[in-house]
PDB file of C-alpha atoms in Angstrom:
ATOM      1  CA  UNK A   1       0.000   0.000   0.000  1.00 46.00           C
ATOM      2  CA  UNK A   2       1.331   3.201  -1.119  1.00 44.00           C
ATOM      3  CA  UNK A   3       1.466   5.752   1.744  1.00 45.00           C
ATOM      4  CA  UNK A   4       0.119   9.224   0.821  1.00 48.00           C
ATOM      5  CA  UNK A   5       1.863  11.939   2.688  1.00 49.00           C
ATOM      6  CA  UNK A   6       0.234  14.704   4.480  1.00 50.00           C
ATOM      7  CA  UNK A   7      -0.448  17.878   2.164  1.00 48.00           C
ATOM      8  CA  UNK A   8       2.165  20.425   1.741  1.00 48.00           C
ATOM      9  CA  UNK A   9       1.048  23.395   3.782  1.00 48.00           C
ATOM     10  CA  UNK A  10       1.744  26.615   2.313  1.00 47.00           C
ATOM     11  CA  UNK A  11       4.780  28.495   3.062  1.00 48.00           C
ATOM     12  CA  UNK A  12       3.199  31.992   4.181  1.00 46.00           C
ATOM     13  CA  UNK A  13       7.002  33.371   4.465  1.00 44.00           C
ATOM     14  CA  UNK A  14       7.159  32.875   1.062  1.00 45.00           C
ATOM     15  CA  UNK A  15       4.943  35.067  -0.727  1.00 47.00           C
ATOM     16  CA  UNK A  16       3.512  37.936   0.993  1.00 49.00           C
ATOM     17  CA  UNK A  17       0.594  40.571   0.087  1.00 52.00           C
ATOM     18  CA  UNK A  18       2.574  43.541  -1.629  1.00 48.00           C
ATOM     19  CA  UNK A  19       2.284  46.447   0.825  1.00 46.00           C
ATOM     20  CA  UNK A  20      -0.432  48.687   0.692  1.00 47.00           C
ATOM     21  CA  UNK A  21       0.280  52.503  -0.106  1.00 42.00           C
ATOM     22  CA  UNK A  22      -0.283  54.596   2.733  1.00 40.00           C
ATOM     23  CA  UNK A  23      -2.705  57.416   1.709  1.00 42.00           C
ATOM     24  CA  UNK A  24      -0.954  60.451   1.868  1.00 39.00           C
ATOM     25  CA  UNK A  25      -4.487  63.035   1.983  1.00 41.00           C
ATOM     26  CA  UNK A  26      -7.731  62.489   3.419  1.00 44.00           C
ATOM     27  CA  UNK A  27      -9.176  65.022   1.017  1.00 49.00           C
ATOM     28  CA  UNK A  28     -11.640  64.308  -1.563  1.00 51.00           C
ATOM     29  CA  UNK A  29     -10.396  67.184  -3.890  1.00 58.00           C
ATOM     30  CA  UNK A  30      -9.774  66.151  -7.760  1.00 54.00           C
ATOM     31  CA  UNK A  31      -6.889  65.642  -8.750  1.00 49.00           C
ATOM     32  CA  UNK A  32      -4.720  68.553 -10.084  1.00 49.00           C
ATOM     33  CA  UNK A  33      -4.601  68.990 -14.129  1.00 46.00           C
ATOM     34  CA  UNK A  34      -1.718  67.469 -15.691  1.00 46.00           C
ATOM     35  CA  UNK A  35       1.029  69.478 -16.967  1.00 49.00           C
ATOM     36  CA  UNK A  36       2.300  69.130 -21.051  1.00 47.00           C
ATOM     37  CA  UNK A  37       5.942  69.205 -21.339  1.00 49.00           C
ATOM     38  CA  UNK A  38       5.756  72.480 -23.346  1.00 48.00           C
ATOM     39  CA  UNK A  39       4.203  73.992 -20.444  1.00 55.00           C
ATOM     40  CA  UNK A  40       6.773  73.162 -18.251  1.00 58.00           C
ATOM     41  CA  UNK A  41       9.472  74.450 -20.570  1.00 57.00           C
ATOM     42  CA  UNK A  42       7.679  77.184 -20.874  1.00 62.00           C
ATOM     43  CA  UNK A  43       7.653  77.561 -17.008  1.00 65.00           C
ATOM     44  CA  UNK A  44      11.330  77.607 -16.890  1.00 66.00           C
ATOM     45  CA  UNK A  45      12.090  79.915 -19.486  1.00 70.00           C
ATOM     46  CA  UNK A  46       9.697  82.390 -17.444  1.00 81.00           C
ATOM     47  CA  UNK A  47      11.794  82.690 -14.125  1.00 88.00           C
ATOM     48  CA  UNK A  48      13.413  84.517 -11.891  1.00 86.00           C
ATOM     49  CA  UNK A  49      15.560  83.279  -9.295  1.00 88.00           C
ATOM     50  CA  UNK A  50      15.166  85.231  -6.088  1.00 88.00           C
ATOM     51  CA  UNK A  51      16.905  83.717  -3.300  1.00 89.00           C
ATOM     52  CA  UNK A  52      18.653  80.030  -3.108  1.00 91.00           C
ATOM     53  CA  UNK A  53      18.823  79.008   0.239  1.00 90.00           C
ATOM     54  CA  UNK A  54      20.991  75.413   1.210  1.00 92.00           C
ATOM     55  CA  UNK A  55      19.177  73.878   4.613  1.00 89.00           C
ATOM     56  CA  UNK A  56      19.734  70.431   6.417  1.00 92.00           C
ATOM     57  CA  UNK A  57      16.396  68.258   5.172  1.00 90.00           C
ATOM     58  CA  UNK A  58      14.729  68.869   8.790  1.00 91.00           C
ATOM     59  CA  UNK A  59      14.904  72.723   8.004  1.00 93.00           C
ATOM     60  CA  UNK A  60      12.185  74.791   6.136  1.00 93.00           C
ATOM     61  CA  UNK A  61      13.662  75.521   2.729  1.00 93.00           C
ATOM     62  CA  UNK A  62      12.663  79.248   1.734  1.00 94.00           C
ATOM     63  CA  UNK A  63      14.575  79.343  -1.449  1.00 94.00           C
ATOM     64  CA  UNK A  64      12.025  81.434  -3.706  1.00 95.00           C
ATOM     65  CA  UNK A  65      12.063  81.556  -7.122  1.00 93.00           C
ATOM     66  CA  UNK A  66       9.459  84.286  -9.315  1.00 93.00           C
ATOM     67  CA  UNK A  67       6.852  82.485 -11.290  1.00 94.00           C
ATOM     68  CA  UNK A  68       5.160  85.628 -12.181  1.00 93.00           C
ATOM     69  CA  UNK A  69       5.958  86.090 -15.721  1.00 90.00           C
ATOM     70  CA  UNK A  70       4.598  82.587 -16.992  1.00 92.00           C
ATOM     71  CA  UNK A  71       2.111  83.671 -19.237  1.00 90.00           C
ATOM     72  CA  UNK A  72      -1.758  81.498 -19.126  1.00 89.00           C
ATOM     73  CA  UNK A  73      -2.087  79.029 -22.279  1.00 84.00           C
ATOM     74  CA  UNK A  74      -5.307  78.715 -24.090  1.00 83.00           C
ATOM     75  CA  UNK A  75      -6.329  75.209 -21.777  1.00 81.00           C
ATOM     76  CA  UNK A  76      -6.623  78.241 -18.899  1.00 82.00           C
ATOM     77  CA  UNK A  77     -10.183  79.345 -20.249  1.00 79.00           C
ATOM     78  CA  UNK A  78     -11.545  76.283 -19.305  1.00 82.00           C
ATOM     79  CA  UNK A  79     -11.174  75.913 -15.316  1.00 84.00           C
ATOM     80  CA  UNK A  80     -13.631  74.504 -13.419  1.00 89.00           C
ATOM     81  CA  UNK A  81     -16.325  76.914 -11.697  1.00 88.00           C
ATOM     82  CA  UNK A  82     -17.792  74.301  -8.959  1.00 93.00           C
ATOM     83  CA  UNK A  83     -16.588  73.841  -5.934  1.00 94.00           C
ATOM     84  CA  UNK A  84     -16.846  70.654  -6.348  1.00 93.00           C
ATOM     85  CA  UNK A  85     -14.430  70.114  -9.598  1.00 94.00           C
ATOM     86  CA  UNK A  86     -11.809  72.335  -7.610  1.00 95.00           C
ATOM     87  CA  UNK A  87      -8.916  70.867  -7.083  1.00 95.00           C
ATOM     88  CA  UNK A  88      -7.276  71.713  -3.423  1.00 96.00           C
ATOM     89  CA  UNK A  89      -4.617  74.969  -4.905  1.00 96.00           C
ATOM     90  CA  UNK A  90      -8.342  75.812  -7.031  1.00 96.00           C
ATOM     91  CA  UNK A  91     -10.457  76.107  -3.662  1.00 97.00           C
ATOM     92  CA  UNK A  92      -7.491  78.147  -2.292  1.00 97.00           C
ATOM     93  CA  UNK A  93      -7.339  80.846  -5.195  1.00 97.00           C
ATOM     94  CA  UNK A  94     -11.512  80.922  -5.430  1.00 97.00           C
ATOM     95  CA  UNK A  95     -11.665  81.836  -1.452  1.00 97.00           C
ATOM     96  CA  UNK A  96      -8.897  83.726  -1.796  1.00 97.00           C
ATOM     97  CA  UNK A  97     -10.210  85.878  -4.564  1.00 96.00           C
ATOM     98  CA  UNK A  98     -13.884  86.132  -3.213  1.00 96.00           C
ATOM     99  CA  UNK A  99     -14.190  89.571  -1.084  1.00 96.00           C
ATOM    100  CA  UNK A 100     -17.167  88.313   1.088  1.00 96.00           C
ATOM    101  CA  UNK A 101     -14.509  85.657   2.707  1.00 97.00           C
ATOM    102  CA  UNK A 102     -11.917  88.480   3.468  1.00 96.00           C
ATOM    103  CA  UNK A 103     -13.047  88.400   7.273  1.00 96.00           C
ATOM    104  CA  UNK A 104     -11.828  84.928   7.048  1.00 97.00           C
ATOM    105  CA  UNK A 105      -8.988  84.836   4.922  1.00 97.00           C
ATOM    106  CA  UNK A 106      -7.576  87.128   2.497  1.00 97.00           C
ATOM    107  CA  UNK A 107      -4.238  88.074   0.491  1.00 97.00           C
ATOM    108  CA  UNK A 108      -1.372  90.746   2.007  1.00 96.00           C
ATOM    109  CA  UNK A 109      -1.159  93.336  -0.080  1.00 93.00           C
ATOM    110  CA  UNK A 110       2.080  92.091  -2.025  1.00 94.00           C
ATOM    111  CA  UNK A 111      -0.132  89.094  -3.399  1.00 96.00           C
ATOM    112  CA  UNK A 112       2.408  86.361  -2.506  1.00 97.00           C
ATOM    113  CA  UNK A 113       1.532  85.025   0.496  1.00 98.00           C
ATOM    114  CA  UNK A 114      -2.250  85.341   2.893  1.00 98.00           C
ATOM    115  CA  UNK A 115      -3.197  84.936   5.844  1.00 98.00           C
ATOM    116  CA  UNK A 116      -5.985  83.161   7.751  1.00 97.00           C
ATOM    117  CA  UNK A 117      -7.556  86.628   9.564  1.00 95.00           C
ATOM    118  CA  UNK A 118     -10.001  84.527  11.954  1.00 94.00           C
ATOM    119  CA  UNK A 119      -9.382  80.619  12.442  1.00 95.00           C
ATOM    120  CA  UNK A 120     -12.829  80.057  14.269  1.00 95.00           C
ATOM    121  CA  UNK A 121     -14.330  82.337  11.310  1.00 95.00           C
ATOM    122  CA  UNK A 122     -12.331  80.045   8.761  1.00 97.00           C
ATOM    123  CA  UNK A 123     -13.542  77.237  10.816  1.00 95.00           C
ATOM    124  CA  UNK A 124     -17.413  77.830  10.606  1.00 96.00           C
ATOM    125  CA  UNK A 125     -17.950  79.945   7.302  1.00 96.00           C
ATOM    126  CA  UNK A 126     -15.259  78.407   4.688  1.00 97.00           C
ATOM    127  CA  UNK A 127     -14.579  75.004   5.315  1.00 96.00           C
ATOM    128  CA  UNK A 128     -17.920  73.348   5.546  1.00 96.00           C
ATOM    129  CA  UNK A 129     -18.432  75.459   1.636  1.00 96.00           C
ATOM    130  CA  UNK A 130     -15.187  74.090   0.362  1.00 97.00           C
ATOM    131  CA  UNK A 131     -14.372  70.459   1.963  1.00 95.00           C
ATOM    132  CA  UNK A 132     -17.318  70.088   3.690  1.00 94.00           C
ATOM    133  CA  UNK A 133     -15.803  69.541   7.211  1.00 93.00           C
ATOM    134  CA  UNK A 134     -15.368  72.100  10.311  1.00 93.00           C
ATOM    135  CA  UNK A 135     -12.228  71.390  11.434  1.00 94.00           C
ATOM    136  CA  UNK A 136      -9.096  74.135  10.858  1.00 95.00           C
ATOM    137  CA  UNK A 137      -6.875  71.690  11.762  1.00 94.00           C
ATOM    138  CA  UNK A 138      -7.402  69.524   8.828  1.00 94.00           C
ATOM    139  CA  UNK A 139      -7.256  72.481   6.488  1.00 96.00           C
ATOM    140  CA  UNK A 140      -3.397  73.071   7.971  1.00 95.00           C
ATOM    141  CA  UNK A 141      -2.501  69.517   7.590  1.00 93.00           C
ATOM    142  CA  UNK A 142      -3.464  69.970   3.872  1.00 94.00           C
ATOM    143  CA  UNK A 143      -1.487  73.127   3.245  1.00 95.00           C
ATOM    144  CA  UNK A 144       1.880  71.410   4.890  1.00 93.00           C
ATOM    145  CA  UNK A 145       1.130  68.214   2.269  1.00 93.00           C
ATOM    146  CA  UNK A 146       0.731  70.624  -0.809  1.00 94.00           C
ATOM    147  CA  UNK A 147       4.421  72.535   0.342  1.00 92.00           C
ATOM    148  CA  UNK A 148       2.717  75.794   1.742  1.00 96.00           C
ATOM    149  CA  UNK A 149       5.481  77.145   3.899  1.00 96.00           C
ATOM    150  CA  UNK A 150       4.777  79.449   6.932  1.00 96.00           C
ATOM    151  CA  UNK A 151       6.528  82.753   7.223  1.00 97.00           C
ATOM    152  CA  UNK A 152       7.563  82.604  11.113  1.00 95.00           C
ATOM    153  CA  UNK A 153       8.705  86.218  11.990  1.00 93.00           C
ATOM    154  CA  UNK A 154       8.116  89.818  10.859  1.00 92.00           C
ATOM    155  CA  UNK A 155       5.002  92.103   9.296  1.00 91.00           C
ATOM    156  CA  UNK A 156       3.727  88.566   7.303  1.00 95.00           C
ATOM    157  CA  UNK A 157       4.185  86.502  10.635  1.00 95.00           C
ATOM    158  CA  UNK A 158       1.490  83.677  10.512  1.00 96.00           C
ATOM    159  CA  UNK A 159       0.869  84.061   6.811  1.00 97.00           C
ATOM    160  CA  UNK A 160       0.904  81.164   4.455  1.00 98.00           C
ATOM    161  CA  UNK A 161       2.243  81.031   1.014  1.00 98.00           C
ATOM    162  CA  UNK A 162       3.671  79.194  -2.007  1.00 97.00           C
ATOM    163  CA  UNK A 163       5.537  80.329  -5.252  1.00 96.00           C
ATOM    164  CA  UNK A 164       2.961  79.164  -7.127  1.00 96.00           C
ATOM    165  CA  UNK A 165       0.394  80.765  -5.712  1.00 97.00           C
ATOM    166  CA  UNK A 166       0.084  84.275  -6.820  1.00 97.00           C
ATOM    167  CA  UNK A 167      -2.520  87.319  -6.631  1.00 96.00           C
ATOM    168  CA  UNK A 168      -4.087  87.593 -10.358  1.00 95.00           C
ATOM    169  CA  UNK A 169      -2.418  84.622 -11.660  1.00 95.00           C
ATOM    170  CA  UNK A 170      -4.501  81.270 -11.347  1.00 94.00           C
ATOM    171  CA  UNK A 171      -3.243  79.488 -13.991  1.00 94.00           C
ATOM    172  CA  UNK A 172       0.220  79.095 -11.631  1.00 95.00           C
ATOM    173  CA  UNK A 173      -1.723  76.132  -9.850  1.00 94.00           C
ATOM    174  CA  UNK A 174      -1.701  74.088 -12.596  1.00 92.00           C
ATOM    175  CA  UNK A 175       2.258  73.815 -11.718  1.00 92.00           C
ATOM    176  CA  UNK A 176       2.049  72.521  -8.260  1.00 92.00           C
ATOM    177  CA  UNK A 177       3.769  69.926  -7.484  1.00 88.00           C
ATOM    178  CA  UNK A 178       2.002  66.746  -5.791  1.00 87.00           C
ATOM    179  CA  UNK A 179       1.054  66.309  -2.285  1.00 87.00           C
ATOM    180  CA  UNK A 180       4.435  65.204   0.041  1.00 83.00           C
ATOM    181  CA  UNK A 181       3.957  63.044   3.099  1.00 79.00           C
ATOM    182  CA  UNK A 182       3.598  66.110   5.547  1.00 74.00           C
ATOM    183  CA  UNK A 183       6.904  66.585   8.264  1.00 81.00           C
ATOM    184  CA  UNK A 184       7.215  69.172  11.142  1.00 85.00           C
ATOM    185  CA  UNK A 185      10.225  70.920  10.210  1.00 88.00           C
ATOM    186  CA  UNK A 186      12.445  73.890  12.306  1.00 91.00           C
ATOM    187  CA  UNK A 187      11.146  77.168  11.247  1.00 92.00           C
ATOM    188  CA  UNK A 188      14.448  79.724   9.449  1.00 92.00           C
ATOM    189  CA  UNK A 189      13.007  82.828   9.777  1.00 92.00           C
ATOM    190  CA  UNK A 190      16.779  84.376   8.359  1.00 92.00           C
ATOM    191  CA  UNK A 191      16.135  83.175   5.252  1.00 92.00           C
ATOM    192  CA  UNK A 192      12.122  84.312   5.304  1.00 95.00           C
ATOM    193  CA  UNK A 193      11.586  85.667   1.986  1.00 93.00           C
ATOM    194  CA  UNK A 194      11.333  89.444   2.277  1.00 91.00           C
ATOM    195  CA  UNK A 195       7.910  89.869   0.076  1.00 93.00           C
ATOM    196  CA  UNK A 196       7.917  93.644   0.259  1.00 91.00           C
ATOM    197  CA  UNK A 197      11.105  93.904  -1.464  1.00 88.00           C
ATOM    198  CA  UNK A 198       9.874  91.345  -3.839  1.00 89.00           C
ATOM    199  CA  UNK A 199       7.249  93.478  -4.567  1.00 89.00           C
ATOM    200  CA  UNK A 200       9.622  96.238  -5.287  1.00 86.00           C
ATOM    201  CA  UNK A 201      11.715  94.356  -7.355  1.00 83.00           C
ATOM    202  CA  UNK A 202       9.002  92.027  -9.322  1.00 86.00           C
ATOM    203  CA  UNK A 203       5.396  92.959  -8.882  1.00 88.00           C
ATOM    204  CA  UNK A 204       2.811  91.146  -9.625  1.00 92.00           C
ATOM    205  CA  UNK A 205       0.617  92.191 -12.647  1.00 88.00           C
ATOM    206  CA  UNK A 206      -2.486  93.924 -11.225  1.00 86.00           C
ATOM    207  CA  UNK A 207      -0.099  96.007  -8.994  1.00 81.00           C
ATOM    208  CA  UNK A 208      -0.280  98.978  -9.833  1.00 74.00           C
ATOM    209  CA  UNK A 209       3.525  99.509  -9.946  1.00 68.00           C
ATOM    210  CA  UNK A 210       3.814  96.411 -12.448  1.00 62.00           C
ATOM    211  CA  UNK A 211       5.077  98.774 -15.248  1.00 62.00           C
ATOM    212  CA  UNK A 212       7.196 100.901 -13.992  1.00 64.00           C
ATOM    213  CA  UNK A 213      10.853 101.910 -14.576  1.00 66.00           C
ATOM    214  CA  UNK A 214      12.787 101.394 -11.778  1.00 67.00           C
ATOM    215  CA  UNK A 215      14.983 104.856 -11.300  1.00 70.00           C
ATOM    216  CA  UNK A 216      18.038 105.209  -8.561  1.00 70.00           C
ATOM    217  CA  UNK A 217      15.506 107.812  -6.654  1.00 72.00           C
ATOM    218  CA  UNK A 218      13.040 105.108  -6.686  1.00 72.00           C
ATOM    219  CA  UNK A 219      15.098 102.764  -4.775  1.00 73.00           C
ATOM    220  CA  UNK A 220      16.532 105.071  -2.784  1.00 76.00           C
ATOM    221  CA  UNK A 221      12.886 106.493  -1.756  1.00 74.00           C
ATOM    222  CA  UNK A 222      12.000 102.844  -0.873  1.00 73.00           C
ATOM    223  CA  UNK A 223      15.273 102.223   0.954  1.00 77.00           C
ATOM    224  CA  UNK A 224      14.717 105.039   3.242  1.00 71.00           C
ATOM    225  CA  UNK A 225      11.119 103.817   3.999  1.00 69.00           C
ATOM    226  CA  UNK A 226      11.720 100.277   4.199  1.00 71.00           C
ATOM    227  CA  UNK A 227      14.818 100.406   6.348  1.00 72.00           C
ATOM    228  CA  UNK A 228      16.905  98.278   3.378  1.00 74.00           C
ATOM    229  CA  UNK A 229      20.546  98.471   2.115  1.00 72.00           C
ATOM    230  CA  UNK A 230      20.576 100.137  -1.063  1.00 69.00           C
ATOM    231  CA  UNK A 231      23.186  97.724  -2.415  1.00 73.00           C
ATOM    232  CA  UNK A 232      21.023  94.489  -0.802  1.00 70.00           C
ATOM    233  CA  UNK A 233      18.086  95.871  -3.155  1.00 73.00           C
ATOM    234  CA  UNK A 234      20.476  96.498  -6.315  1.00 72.00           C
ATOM    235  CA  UNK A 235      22.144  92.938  -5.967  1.00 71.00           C
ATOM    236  CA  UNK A 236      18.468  91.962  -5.772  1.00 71.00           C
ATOM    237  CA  UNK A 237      17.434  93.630  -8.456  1.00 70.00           C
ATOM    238  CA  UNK A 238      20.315  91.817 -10.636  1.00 67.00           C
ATOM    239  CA  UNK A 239      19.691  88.570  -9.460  1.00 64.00           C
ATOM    240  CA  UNK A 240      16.089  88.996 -10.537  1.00 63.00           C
ATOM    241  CA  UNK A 241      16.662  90.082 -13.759  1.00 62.00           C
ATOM    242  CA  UNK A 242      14.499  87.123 -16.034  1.00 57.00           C
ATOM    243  CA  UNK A 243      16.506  84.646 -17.707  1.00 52.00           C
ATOM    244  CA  UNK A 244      15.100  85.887 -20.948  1.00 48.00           C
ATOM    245  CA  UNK A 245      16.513  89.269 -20.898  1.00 47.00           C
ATOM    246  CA  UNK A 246      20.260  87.634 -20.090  1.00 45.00           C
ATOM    247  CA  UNK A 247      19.935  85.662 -23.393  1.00 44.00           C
ATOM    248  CA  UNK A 248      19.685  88.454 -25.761  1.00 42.00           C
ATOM    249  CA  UNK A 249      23.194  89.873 -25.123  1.00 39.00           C
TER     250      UNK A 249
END
């Protein structure tokens, strides 16, 4: 008689269930609109490089780079108008840009960075409209895993802003870069950008100043009232100069 042996069990050891991917956001926002790769060389031929900063990885990296001469493309005229087909950088700008929520939350006047005026306001009035929850502390964990950075000292102390996110230029969205698993990193307010010298420098185009020729009175006048080094703002003021311009000579 032939003995049968018992059945083989399975080695669990040797095949396991692959991982599954930890959700990075709890939010229910669409996903943000591709980007062509024309648009993003068109992007980086539209720069200029403000400030480079070099931080250990558990520092906040200001480095801040201008993003305000990217012109809109013809795909721009079609952005979504409901709430609910916002992505989260599209709910941002919309609230942003609406002056009934300005008790709430509304734009400094440089247009590079805003601030949240009234968190319980915020709380109650804007978040149930645009995510449909109450609680401000969700709304912060979603800024830090979209790369909003928090300016720590000065006038803009408490404000909230990103490079890509500009006064009078929505399209810029379309750029942002994915949501990051979020990390508490150490604050550098030394390298804080220093958005009212920005706005000197490079402002935005609905400023009213967006034209104008920069004269040695005119940075001396601003000097004086600012408290700045003349030479800080002319270096500035050369290292701003778009990449454009340097490639016609």
């Amino acid at each position: 008689m032939t003995k049968t042996g018992n059945p083989k069990k399975k080695d669990s050891s040797s095949k396991k269930d692959p991982p599954k991917k930890r959700k990075t956001s709890p939010s229910s926002d669409p996903p943000a609109a591709s980007v062509s790769p024309a648009h993003t060389t068109n992007l980086t031929l539209n720069t200029r490089v403000i400030q480079m900063v070099r931080t250990p990885h558990t520092i906040v990296n200001h480095s801040y780079v201008d993003y305000s001469l990217v012109p809109p493309g013809p795909e721009d005229n079609n952005k979504p108008k409901q709430i609910q087909d916002m992505d989260f950088h599209q709910k941002l700008y919309s609230m942003l840009s609406r002056e009934d929520l300005t008790h709430a939350i509304r734009w400094l006047p440089h247009g590079r960075a805003f601030r949240i005026e009234v968190p319980s306001r915020f709380e109650k009035v804007v978040c149930p409209e645009y995510f449909g929850h109450k609680r401000y502390s969700s709304f912060l964990y979603q800024l830090g895993l979209h790369g909003y950075k928090t300016i720590s000292s000065g006038k803009d102390r408490g404000a909230f802003y990103s490079p890509l996110l500009l006064r009078g230029l929505p399209h810029l969205t379309k750029y942002m870069p994915n949501p990051k698993e979020f990390r508490h990193l150490v604050q550098d307010p030394d390298n804080e950008p220093d958005f009212y010298l920005i706005q000197f420098i490079a402002p935005l185009p609905d400023d009213e100043h967006f034209k104008r020729d920069l004269t040695l009175e005119s940075i001396l006048k601003f000097c004086q009232a600012n408290g700045r080094s003349a030479r800080h703002v002319m270096k500035q003021l050369q290292a701003a100069k778009p990449e454009d311009d340097e490639g016609e000579h």
